[in-house]
mmCIF file with all atom_site columns, N, CA and C in Angstrom:
data_model
loop_
_atom_site.group_PDB
_atom_site.id
_atom_site.type_symbol
_atom_site.label_atom_id
_atom_site.label_alt_id
_atom_site.label_comp_id
_atom_site.label_asym_id
_atom_site.label_entity_id
_atom_site.label_seq_id
_atom_site.pdbx_PDB_ins_code
_atom_site.Cartn_x
_atom_site.Cartn_y
_atom_site.Cartn_z
_atom_site.occupancy
_atom_site.B_iso_or_equiv
_atom_site.pdbx_formal_charge
_atom_site.auth_seq_id
_atom_site.auth_comp_id
_atom_site.auth_asym_id
_atom_site.auth_atom_id
_atom_site.pdbx_PDB_model_num
ATOM 1   N N  . PHE A 1 1  ? -28.635 -5.423  2.073   1.00 37.00 ? 3  PHE A N  1
ATOM 2   C CA . PHE A 1 1  ? -27.539 -4.973  1.212   1.00 37.00 ? 3  PHE A CA 1
ATOM 3   C C  . PHE A 1 1  ? -26.280 -4.679  2.025   1.00 37.00 ? 3  PHE A C  1
ATOM 4   N N  . LEU A 1 2  ? -26.426 -4.009  3.147   1.00 39.00 ? 4  LEU A N  1
ATOM 5   C CA . LEU A 1 2  ? -25.257 -3.683  3.959   1.00 39.00 ? 4  LEU A CA 1
ATOM 6   C C  . LEU A 1 2  ? -24.537 -4.932  4.444   1.00 39.00 ? 4  LEU A C  1
ATOM 7   N N  . ILE A 1 3  ? -25.287 -5.942  4.810   1.00 42.00 ? 5  ILE A N  1
ATOM 8   C CA . ILE A 1 3  ? -24.667 -7.175  5.289   1.00 42.00 ? 5  ILE A CA 1
ATOM 9   C C  . ILE A 1 3  ? -23.865 -7.821  4.162   1.00 42.00 ? 5  ILE A C  1
ATOM 10  N N  . THR A 1 4  ? -24.426 -7.849  2.975   1.00 44.00 ? 6  THR A N  1
ATOM 11  C CA . THR A 1 4  ? -23.729 -8.434  1.835   1.00 44.00 ? 6  THR A CA 1
ATOM 12  C C  . THR A 1 4  ? -22.450 -7.660  1.528   1.00 44.00 ? 6  THR A C  1
ATOM 13  N N  . SER A 1 5  ? -22.539 -6.337  1.504   1.00 47.00 ? 7  SER A N  1
ATOM 14  C CA . SER A 1 5  ? -21.360 -5.522  1.224   1.00 47.00 ? 7  SER A CA 1
ATOM 15  C C  . SER A 1 5  ? -20.282 -5.744  2.277   1.00 47.00 ? 7  SER A C  1
ATOM 16  N N  . TYR A 1 6  ? -20.711 -5.818  3.536   1.00 46.00 ? 8  TYR A N  1
ATOM 17  C CA . TYR A 1 6  ? -19.754 -6.038  4.610   1.00 46.00 ? 8  TYR A CA 1
ATOM 18  C C  . TYR A 1 6  ? -19.097 -7.413  4.483   1.00 46.00 ? 8  TYR A C  1
ATOM 19  N N  . ALA A 1 7  ? -19.888 -8.406  4.105   1.00 57.00 ? 9  ALA A N  1
ATOM 20  C CA . ALA A 1 7  ? -19.339 -9.749  3.943   1.00 57.00 ? 9  ALA A CA 1
ATOM 21  C C  . ALA A 1 7  ? -18.283 -9.759  2.855   1.00 57.00 ? 9  ALA A C  1
ATOM 22  N N  . TYR A 1 8  ? -18.557 -9.102  1.745   1.00 60.00 ? 10 TYR A N  1
ATOM 23  C CA . TYR A 1 8  ? -17.573 -9.007  0.672   1.00 60.00 ? 10 TYR A CA 1
ATOM 24  C C  . TYR A 1 8  ? -16.338 -8.251  1.153   1.00 60.00 ? 10 TYR A C  1
ATOM 25  N N  . ALA A 1 9  ? -16.543 -7.161  1.865   1.00 63.00 ? 11 ALA A N  1
ATOM 26  C CA . ALA A 1 9  ? -15.422 -6.349  2.345   1.00 63.00 ? 11 ALA A CA 1
ATOM 27  C C  . ALA A 1 9  ? -14.498 -7.157  3.236   1.00 63.00 ? 11 ALA A C  1
ATOM 28  N N  . GLY A 1 10 ? -15.079 -7.998  4.079   1.00 78.00 ? 12 GLY A N  1
ATOM 29  C CA . GLY A 1 10 ? -14.280 -8.818  4.974   1.00 78.00 ? 12 GLY A CA 1
ATOM 30  C C  . GLY A 1 10 ? -13.566 -9.956  4.268   1.00 78.00 ? 12 GLY A C  1
ATOM 31  N N  . ALA A 1 11 ? -14.127 -10.394 3.159   1.00 85.00 ? 13 ALA A N  1
ATOM 32  C CA . ALA A 1 11 ? -13.537 -11.516 2.426   1.00 85.00 ? 13 ALA A CA 1
ATOM 33  C C  . ALA A 1 11 ? -12.314 -11.100 1.617   1.00 85.00 ? 13 ALA A C  1
ATOM 34  N N  . CYS A 1 12 ? -12.284 -9.873  1.157   1.00 87.00 ? 14 CYS A N  1
ATOM 35  C CA . CYS A 1 12 ? -11.217 -9.430  0.253   1.00 87.00 ? 14 CYS A CA 1
ATOM 36  C C  . CYS A 1 12 ? -9.801  -9.629  0.821   1.00 87.00 ? 14 CYS A C  1
ATOM 37  N N  . PRO A 1 13 ? -9.506  -9.114  2.010   1.00 91.00 ? 15 PRO A N  1
ATOM 38  C CA . PRO A 1 13 ? -8.144  -9.287  2.543   1.00 91.00 ? 15 PRO A CA 1
ATOM 39  C C  . PRO A 1 13 ? -7.750  -10.755 2.708   1.00 91.00 ? 15 PRO A C  1
ATOM 40  N N  . ALA A 1 14 ? -8.706  -11.582 3.104   1.00 92.00 ? 16 ALA A N  1
ATOM 41  C CA . ALA A 1 14 ? -8.412  -13.010 3.261   1.00 92.00 ? 16 ALA A CA 1
ATOM 42  C C  . ALA A 1 14 ? -8.091  -13.636 1.906   1.00 92.00 ? 16 ALA A C  1
ATOM 43  N N  . LEU A 1 15 ? -8.812  -13.243 0.882   1.00 93.00 ? 17 LEU A N  1
ATOM 44  C CA . LEU A 1 15 ? -8.554  -13.766 -0.464  1.00 93.00 ? 17 LEU A CA 1
ATOM 45  C C  . LEU A 1 15 ? -7.195  -13.303 -0.978  1.00 93.00 ? 17 LEU A C  1
ATOM 46  N N  . VAL A 1 16 ? -6.836  -12.046 -0.710  1.00 94.00 ? 18 VAL A N  1
ATOM 47  C CA . VAL A 1 16 ? -5.516  -11.532 -1.118  1.00 94.00 ? 18 VAL A CA 1
ATOM 48  C C  . VAL A 1 16 ? -4.427  -12.367 -0.461  1.00 94.00 ? 18 VAL A C  1
ATOM 49  N N  . LYS A 1 17 ? -4.570  -12.645 0.825   1.00 94.00 ? 19 LYS A N  1
ATOM 50  C CA . LYS A 1 17 ? -3.568  -13.451 1.541   1.00 94.00 ? 19 LYS A CA 1
ATOM 51  C C  . LYS A 1 17 ? -3.486  -14.861 0.969   1.00 94.00 ? 19 LYS A C  1
ATOM 52  N N  . GLU A 1 18 ? -4.639  -15.419 0.607   1.00 94.00 ? 20 GLU A N  1
ATOM 53  C CA . GLU A 1 18 ? -4.654  -16.762 0.038   1.00 94.00 ? 20 GLU A CA 1
ATOM 54  C C  . GLU A 1 18 ? -3.955  -16.794 -1.320  1.00 94.00 ? 20 GLU A C  1
ATOM 55  N N  . VAL A 1 19 ? -4.218  -15.783 -2.151  1.00 95.00 ? 21 VAL A N  1
ATOM 56  C CA . VAL A 1 19 ? -3.541  -15.698 -3.458  1.00 95.00 ? 21 VAL A CA 1
ATOM 57  C C  . VAL A 1 19 ? -2.034  -15.570 -3.231  1.00 95.00 ? 21 VAL A C  1
ATOM 58  N N  . ASP A 1 20 ? -1.630  -14.688 -2.329  1.00 96.00 ? 22 ASP A N  1
ATOM 59  C CA . ASP A 1 20 ? -0.200  -14.487 -2.052  1.00 96.00 ? 22 ASP A CA 1
ATOM 60  C C  . ASP A 1 20 ? 0.468   -15.780 -1.592  1.00 96.00 ? 22 ASP A C  1
ATOM 61  N N  . ALA A 1 21 ? -0.192  -16.497 -0.690  1.00 95.00 ? 23 ALA A N  1
ATOM 62  C CA . ALA A 1 21 ? 0.383   -17.734 -0.156  1.00 95.00 ? 23 ALA A CA 1
ATOM 63  C C  . ALA A 1 21 ? 0.530   -18.782 -1.254  1.00 95.00 ? 23 ALA A C  1
ATOM 64  N N  . LYS A 1 22 ? -0.491  -18.908 -2.090  1.00 94.00 ? 24 LYS A N  1
ATOM 65  C CA . LYS A 1 22 ? -0.418  -19.908 -3.160  1.00 94.00 ? 24 LYS A CA 1
ATOM 66  C C  . LYS A 1 22 ? 0.604   -19.516 -4.222  1.00 94.00 ? 24 LYS A C  1
ATOM 67  N N  . LEU A 1 23 ? 0.713   -18.226 -4.517  1.00 93.00 ? 25 LEU A N  1
ATOM 68  C CA . LEU A 1 23 ? 1.723   -17.775 -5.484  1.00 93.00 ? 25 LEU A CA 1
ATOM 69  C C  . LEU A 1 23 ? 3.127   -18.057 -4.962  1.00 93.00 ? 25 LEU A C  1
ATOM 70  N N  . ALA A 1 24 ? 3.330   -17.848 -3.673  1.00 93.00 ? 26 ALA A N  1
ATOM 71  C CA . ALA A 1 24 ? 4.650   -18.032 -3.070  1.00 93.00 ? 26 ALA A CA 1
ATOM 72  C C  . ALA A 1 24 ? 5.101   -19.489 -3.096  1.00 93.00 ? 26 ALA A C  1
ATOM 73  N N  . THR A 1 25 ? 4.155   -20.412 -3.066  1.00 92.00 ? 27 THR A N  1
ATOM 74  C CA . THR A 1 25 ? 4.530   -21.821 -3.007  1.00 92.00 ? 27 THR A CA 1
ATOM 75  C C  . THR A 1 25 ? 4.314   -22.569 -4.324  1.00 92.00 ? 27 THR A C  1
ATOM 76  N N  . SER A 1 26 ? 3.782   -21.879 -5.309  1.00 89.00 ? 28 SER A N  1
ATOM 77  C CA . SER A 1 26 ? 3.503   -22.525 -6.592  1.00 89.00 ? 28 SER A CA 1
ATOM 78  C C  . SER A 1 26 ? 4.792   -22.695 -7.391  1.00 89.00 ? 28 SER A C  1
ATOM 79  N N  . THR A 1 27 ? 5.000   -23.895 -7.910  1.00 88.00 ? 29 THR A N  1
ATOM 80  C CA . THR A 1 27 ? 6.208   -24.163 -8.685  1.00 88.00 ? 29 THR A CA 1
ATOM 81  C C  . THR A 1 27 ? 5.893   -24.601 -10.121 1.00 88.00 ? 29 THR A C  1
ATOM 82  N N  . GLU A 1 28 ? 4.611   -24.751 -10.440 1.00 90.00 ? 30 GLU A N  1
ATOM 83  C CA . GLU A 1 28 ? 4.240   -25.291 -11.738 1.00 90.00 ? 30 GLU A CA 1
ATOM 84  C C  . GLU A 1 28 ? 3.662   -24.260 -12.697 1.00 90.00 ? 30 GLU A C  1
ATOM 85  N N  . LEU A 1 29 ? 3.772   -22.978 -12.373 1.00 92.00 ? 31 LEU A N  1
ATOM 86  C CA . LEU A 1 29 ? 3.207   -21.935 -13.219 1.00 92.00 ? 31 LEU A CA 1
ATOM 87  C C  . LEU A 1 29 ? 4.277   -21.304 -14.102 1.00 92.00 ? 31 LEU A C  1
ATOM 88  N N  . SER A 1 30 ? 3.885   -20.962 -15.312 1.00 94.00 ? 32 SER A N  1
ATOM 89  C CA . SER A 1 30 ? 4.801   -20.251 -16.212 1.00 94.00 ? 32 SER A CA 1
ATOM 90  C C  . SER A 1 30 ? 4.868   -18.787 -15.782 1.00 94.00 ? 32 SER A C  1
ATOM 91  N N  . GLU A 1 31 ? 5.853   -18.073 -16.305 1.00 94.00 ? 33 GLU A N  1
ATOM 92  C CA . GLU A 1 31 ? 5.967   -16.643 -15.995 1.00 94.00 ? 33 GLU A CA 1
ATOM 93  C C  . GLU A 1 31 ? 4.717   -15.902 -16.444 1.00 94.00 ? 33 GLU A C  1
ATOM 94  N N  . LYS A 1 32 ? 4.173   -16.297 -17.583 1.00 96.00 ? 34 LYS A N  1
ATOM 95  C CA . LYS A 1 32 ? 2.959   -15.659 -18.107 1.00 96.00 ? 34 LYS A CA 1
ATOM 96  C C  . LYS A 1 32 ? 1.783   -15.877 -17.155 1.00 96.00 ? 34 LYS A C  1
ATOM 97  N N  . GLN A 1 33 ? 1.644   -17.094 -16.639 1.00 96.00 ? 35 GLN A N  1
ATOM 98  C CA . GLN A 1 33 ? 0.565   -17.391 -15.697 1.00 96.00 ? 35 GLN A CA 1
ATOM 99  C C  . GLN A 1 33 ? 0.729   -16.587 -14.407 1.00 96.00 ? 35 GLN A C  1
ATOM 100 N N  . VAL A 1 34 ? 1.956   -16.520 -13.909 1.00 95.00 ? 36 VAL A N  1
ATOM 101 C CA . VAL A 1 34 ? 2.221   -15.765 -12.680 1.00 95.00 ? 36 VAL A CA 1
ATOM 102 C C  . VAL A 1 34 ? 1.883   -14.290 -12.893 1.00 95.00 ? 36 VAL A C  1
ATOM 103 N N  . ALA A 1 35 ? 2.263   -13.741 -14.040 1.00 97.00 ? 37 ALA A N  1
ATOM 104 C CA . ALA A 1 35 ? 1.984   -12.336 -14.334 1.00 97.00 ? 37 ALA A CA 1
ATOM 105 C C  . ALA A 1 35 ? 0.476   -12.084 -14.405 1.00 97.00 ? 37 ALA A C  1
ATOM 106 N N  . GLU A 1 36 ? -0.257  -13.000 -15.020 1.00 97.00 ? 38 GLU A N  1
ATOM 107 C CA . GLU A 1 36 ? -1.706  -12.856 -15.142 1.00 97.00 ? 38 GLU A CA 1
ATOM 108 C C  . GLU A 1 36 ? -2.378  -12.927 -13.772 1.00 97.00 ? 38 GLU A C  1
ATOM 109 N N  . ILE A 1 37 ? -1.943  -13.865 -12.950 1.00 97.00 ? 39 ILE A N  1
ATOM 110 C CA . ILE A 1 37 ? -2.505  -14.016 -11.608 1.00 97.00 ? 39 ILE A CA 1
ATOM 111 C C  . ILE A 1 37 ? -2.162  -12.808 -10.751 1.00 97.00 ? 39 ILE A C  1
ATOM 112 N N  . ASP A 1 38 ? -0.932  -12.329 -10.856 1.00 96.00 ? 40 ASP A N  1
ATOM 113 C CA . ASP A 1 38 ? -0.511  -11.153 -10.096 1.00 96.00 ? 40 ASP A CA 1
ATOM 114 C C  . ASP A 1 38 ? -1.333  -9.927  -10.504 1.00 96.00 ? 40 ASP A C  1
ATOM 115 N N  . LYS A 1 39 ? -1.623  -9.798  -11.782 1.00 98.00 ? 41 LYS A N  1
ATOM 116 C CA . LYS A 1 39 ? -2.439  -8.685  -12.274 1.00 98.00 ? 41 LYS A CA 1
ATOM 117 C C  . LYS A 1 39 ? -3.844  -8.757  -11.680 1.00 98.00 ? 41 LYS A C  1
ATOM 118 N N  . LEU A 1 40 ? -4.441  -9.943  -11.684 1.00 97.00 ? 42 LEU A N  1
ATOM 119 C CA . LEU A 1 40 ? -5.770  -10.119 -11.091 1.00 97.00 ? 42 LEU A CA 1
ATOM 120 C C  . LEU A 1 40 ? -5.743  -9.793  -9.602  1.00 97.00 ? 42 LEU A C  1
ATOM 121 N N  . ARG A 1 41 ? -4.692  -10.213 -8.923  1.00 97.00 ? 43 ARG A N  1
ATOM 122 C CA . ARG A 1 41 ? -4.559  -9.954  -7.490  1.00 97.00 ? 43 ARG A CA 1
ATOM 123 C C  . ARG A 1 41 ? -4.484  -8.451  -7.221  1.00 97.00 ? 43 ARG A C  1
ATOM 124 N N  . LYS A 1 42 ? -3.659  -7.754  -8.002  1.00 97.00 ? 44 LYS A N  1
ATOM 125 C CA . LYS A 1 42 ? -3.524  -6.299  -7.818  1.00 97.00 ? 44 LYS A CA 1
ATOM 126 C C  . LYS A 1 42 ? -4.827  -5.577  -8.138  1.00 97.00 ? 44 LYS A C  1
ATOM 127 N N  . GLU A 1 43 ? -5.505  -5.996  -9.200  1.00 97.00 ? 45 GLU A N  1
ATOM 128 C CA . GLU A 1 43 ? -6.793  -5.393  -9.547  1.00 97.00 ? 45 GLU A CA 1
ATOM 129 C C  . GLU A 1 43 ? -7.826  -5.676  -8.461  1.00 97.00 ? 45 GLU A C  1
ATOM 130 N N  . GLY A 1 44 ? -7.794  -6.872  -7.897  1.00 95.00 ? 46 GLY A N  1
ATOM 131 C CA . GLY A 1 44 ? -8.708  -7.221  -6.817  1.00 95.00 ? 46 GLY A CA 1
ATOM 132 C C  . GLY A 1 44 ? -8.464  -6.390  -5.570  1.00 95.00 ? 46 GLY A C  1
ATOM 133 N N  . GLU A 1 45 ? -7.206  -6.196  -5.241  1.00 95.00 ? 47 GLU A N  1
ATOM 134 C CA . GLU A 1 45 ? -6.877  -5.379  -4.066  1.00 95.00 ? 47 GLU A CA 1
ATOM 135 C C  . GLU A 1 45 ? -7.277  -3.924  -4.291  1.00 95.00 ? 47 GLU A C  1
ATOM 136 N N  . GLU A 1 46 ? -7.039  -3.416  -5.498  1.00 96.00 ? 48 GLU A N  1
ATOM 137 C CA . GLU A 1 46 ? -7.419  -2.040  -5.821  1.00 96.00 ? 48 GLU A CA 1
ATOM 138 C C  . GLU A 1 46 ? -8.938  -1.867  -5.761  1.00 96.00 ? 48 GLU A C  1
ATOM 139 N N  . ALA A 1 47 ? -9.678  -2.849  -6.283  1.00 95.00 ? 49 ALA A N  1
ATOM 140 C CA . ALA A 1 47 ? -11.147 -2.786  -6.209  1.00 95.00 ? 49 ALA A CA 1
ATOM 141 C C  . ALA A 1 47 ? -11.600 -2.744  -4.751  1.00 95.00 ? 49 ALA A C  1
ATOM 142 N N  . HIS A 1 48 ? -10.973 -3.551  -3.906  1.00 92.00 ? 50 HIS A N  1
ATOM 143 C CA . HIS A 1 48 ? -11.293 -3.544  -2.470  1.00 92.00 ? 50 HIS A CA 1
ATOM 144 C C  . HIS A 1 48 ? -11.028 -2.164  -1.874  1.00 92.00 ? 50 HIS A C  1
ATOM 145 N N  . ASN A 1 49 ? -9.869  -1.613  -2.190  1.00 93.00 ? 51 ASN A N  1
ATOM 146 C CA . ASN A 1 49 ? -9.477  -0.316  -1.624  1.00 93.00 ? 51 ASN A CA 1
ATOM 147 C C  . ASN A 1 49 ? -10.386 0.826   -2.054  1.00 93.00 ? 51 ASN A C  1
ATOM 148 N N  . THR A 1 50 ? -11.064 0.660   -3.190  1.00 93.00 ? 52 THR A N  1
ATOM 149 C CA . THR A 1 50 ? -11.970 1.711   -3.669  1.00 93.00 ? 52 THR A CA 1
ATOM 150 C C  . THR A 1 50 ? -13.440 1.385   -3.374  1.00 93.00 ? 52 THR A C  1
ATOM 151 N N  . GLY A 1 51 ? -13.668 0.369   -2.545  1.00 90.00 ? 53 GLY A N  1
ATOM 152 C CA . GLY A 1 51 ? -15.019 0.048   -2.118  1.00 90.00 ? 53 GLY A CA 1
ATOM 153 C C  . GLY A 1 51 ? -15.805 -0.849  -3.049  1.00 90.00 ? 53 GLY A C  1
ATOM 154 N N  . LYS A 1 52 ? -15.166 -1.386  -4.070  1.00 92.00 ? 54 LYS A N  1
ATOM 155 C CA . LYS A 1 52 ? -15.845 -2.264  -5.033  1.00 92.00 ? 54 LYS A CA 1
ATOM 156 C C  . LYS A 1 52 ? -15.615 -3.723  -4.622  1.00 92.00 ? 54 LYS A C  1
ATOM 157 N N  . HIS A 1 53 ? -16.221 -4.102  -3.513  1.00 88.00 ? 55 HIS A N  1
ATOM 158 C CA . HIS A 1 53 ? -15.918 -5.391  -2.901  1.00 88.00 ? 55 HIS A CA 1
ATOM 159 C C  . HIS A 1 53 ? -16.412 -6.588  -3.710  1.00 88.00 ? 55 HIS A C  1
ATOM 160 N N  . LYS A 1 54 ? -17.565 -6.467  -4.324  1.00 89.00 ? 56 LYS A N  1
ATOM 161 C CA . LYS A 1 54 ? -18.072 -7.580  -5.130  1.00 89.00 ? 56 LYS A CA 1
ATOM 162 C C  . LYS A 1 54 ? -17.122 -7.847  -6.309  1.00 89.00 ? 56 LYS A C  1
ATOM 163 N N  . GLU A 1 55 ? -16.669 -6.784  -6.950  1.00 94.00 ? 57 GLU A N  1
ATOM 164 C CA . GLU A 1 55 ? -15.711 -6.914  -8.054  1.00 94.00 ? 57 GLU A CA 1
ATOM 165 C C  . GLU A 1 55 ? -14.387 -7.490  -7.549  1.00 94.00 ? 57 GLU A C  1
ATOM 166 N N  . SER A 1 56 ? -13.962 -7.037  -6.374  1.00 93.00 ? 58 SER A N  1
ATOM 167 C CA . SER A 1 56 ? -12.723 -7.524  -5.778  1.00 93.00 ? 58 SER A CA 1
ATOM 168 C C  . SER A 1 56 ? -12.778 -9.030  -5.551  1.00 93.00 ? 58 SER A C  1
ATOM 169 N N  . VAL A 1 57 ? -13.866 -9.502  -4.966  1.00 91.00 ? 59 VAL A N  1
ATOM 170 C CA . VAL A 1 57 ? -14.016 -10.934 -4.703  1.00 91.00 ? 59 VAL A CA 1
ATOM 171 C C  . VAL A 1 57 ? -13.980 -11.706 -6.016  1.00 91.00 ? 59 VAL A C  1
ATOM 172 N N  . LYS A 1 58 ? -14.657 -11.208 -7.026  1.00 93.00 ? 60 LYS A N  1
ATOM 173 C CA . LYS A 1 58 ? -14.685 -11.876 -8.333  1.00 93.00 ? 60 LYS A CA 1
ATOM 174 C C  . LYS A 1 58 ? -13.267 -12.001 -8.907  1.00 93.00 ? 60 LYS A C  1
ATOM 175 N N  . LEU A 1 59 ? -12.514 -10.914 -8.882  1.00 95.00 ? 61 LEU A N  1
ATOM 176 C CA . LEU A 1 59 ? -11.151 -10.924 -9.427  1.00 95.00 ? 61 LEU A CA 1
ATOM 177 C C  . LEU A 1 59 ? -10.238 -11.857 -8.634  1.00 95.00 ? 61 LEU A C  1
ATOM 178 N N  . LEU A 1 60 ? -10.339 -11.801 -7.318  1.00 94.00 ? 62 LEU A N  1
ATOM 179 C CA . LEU A 1 60 ? -9.477  -12.626 -6.472  1.00 94.00 ? 62 LEU A CA 1
ATOM 180 C C  . LEU A 1 60 ? -9.832  -14.109 -6.593  1.00 94.00 ? 62 LEU A C  1
ATOM 181 N N  . GLN A 1 61 ? -11.113 -14.414 -6.735  1.00 93.00 ? 63 GLN A N  1
ATOM 182 C CA . GLN A 1 61 ? -11.503 -15.806 -6.930  1.00 93.00 ? 63 GLN A CA 1
ATOM 183 C C  . GLN A 1 61 ? -11.029 -16.315 -8.291  1.00 93.00 ? 63 GLN A C  1
ATOM 184 N N  . GLU A 1 62 ? -11.034 -15.441 -9.278  1.00 95.00 ? 64 GLU A N  1
ATOM 185 C CA . GLU A 1 62 ? -10.510 -15.825 -10.594 1.00 95.00 ? 64 GLU A CA 1
ATOM 186 C C  . GLU A 1 62 ? -9.015  -16.139 -10.489 1.00 95.00 ? 64 GLU A C  1
ATOM 187 N N  . ALA A 1 63 ? -8.285  -15.329 -9.733  1.00 96.00 ? 65 ALA A N  1
ATOM 188 C CA . ALA A 1 63 ? -6.859  -15.573 -9.524  1.00 96.00 ? 65 ALA A CA 1
ATOM 189 C C  . ALA A 1 63 ? -6.649  -16.925 -8.839  1.00 96.00 ? 65 ALA A C  1
ATOM 190 N N  . LEU A 1 64 ? -7.449  -17.224 -7.834  1.00 94.00 ? 66 LEU A N  1
ATOM 191 C CA . LEU A 1 64 ? -7.338  -18.505 -7.122  1.00 94.00 ? 66 LEU A CA 1
ATOM 192 C C  . LEU A 1 64 ? -7.665  -19.670 -8.042  1.00 94.00 ? 66 LEU A C  1
ATOM 193 N N  . THR A 1 65 ? -8.646  -19.501 -8.903  1.00 94.00 ? 67 THR A N  1
ATOM 194 C CA . THR A 1 65 ? -8.987  -20.556 -9.859  1.00 94.00 ? 67 THR A CA 1
ATOM 195 C C  . THR A 1 65 ? -7.803  -20.845 -10.765 1.00 94.00 ? 67 THR A C  1
ATOM 196 N N  . LYS A 1 66 ? -7.148  -19.796 -11.227 1.00 94.00 ? 68 LYS A N  1
ATOM 197 C CA . LYS A 1 66 ? -5.982  -19.972 -12.104 1.00 94.00 ? 68 LYS A CA 1
ATOM 198 C C  . LYS A 1 66 ? -4.813  -20.608 -11.347 1.00 94.00 ? 68 LYS A C  1
ATOM 199 N N  . LEU A 1 67 ? -4.729  -20.375 -10.051 1.00 92.00 ? 69 LEU A N  1
ATOM 200 C CA . LEU A 1 67 ? -3.674  -20.987 -9.248  1.00 92.00 ? 69 LEU A CA 1
ATOM 201 C C  . LEU A 1 67 ? -3.882  -22.481 -9.045  1.00 92.00 ? 69 LEU A C  1
ATOM 202 N N  . ASN A 1 68 ? -5.089  -22.932 -9.215  1.00 85.00 ? 70 ASN A N  1
ATOM 203 C CA . ASN A 1 68 ? -5.407  -24.338 -9.009  1.00 85.00 ? 70 ASN A CA 1
ATOM 204 C C  . ASN A 1 68 ? -5.329  -25.144 -10.306 1.00 85.00 ? 70 ASN A C  1
ATOM 205 N N  . ILE A 1 69 ? -4.662  -24.604 -11.289 1.00 64.00 ? 71 ILE A N  1
ATOM 206 C CA . ILE A 1 69 ? -4.517  -25.296 -12.595 1.00 64.00 ? 71 ILE A CA 1
ATOM 207 C C  . ILE A 1 69 ? -3.710  -26.554 -12.407 1.00 64.00 ? 71 ILE A C  1
#
């Protein structure tokens, strides 16, 4: 369990950076899509900061999926 939690904890910051990078270079998203992705990113970062790493990874991966539309 500890290894899994640690793996999730380490993945969160990398996922946040990936979402940020893709948001910064994305030109095909509507304002509504950007707002939704930004909300997922913020919720993912907050989950990470409160120790909910599995939830954080889920939220951040959802944001990345939406960025790949």
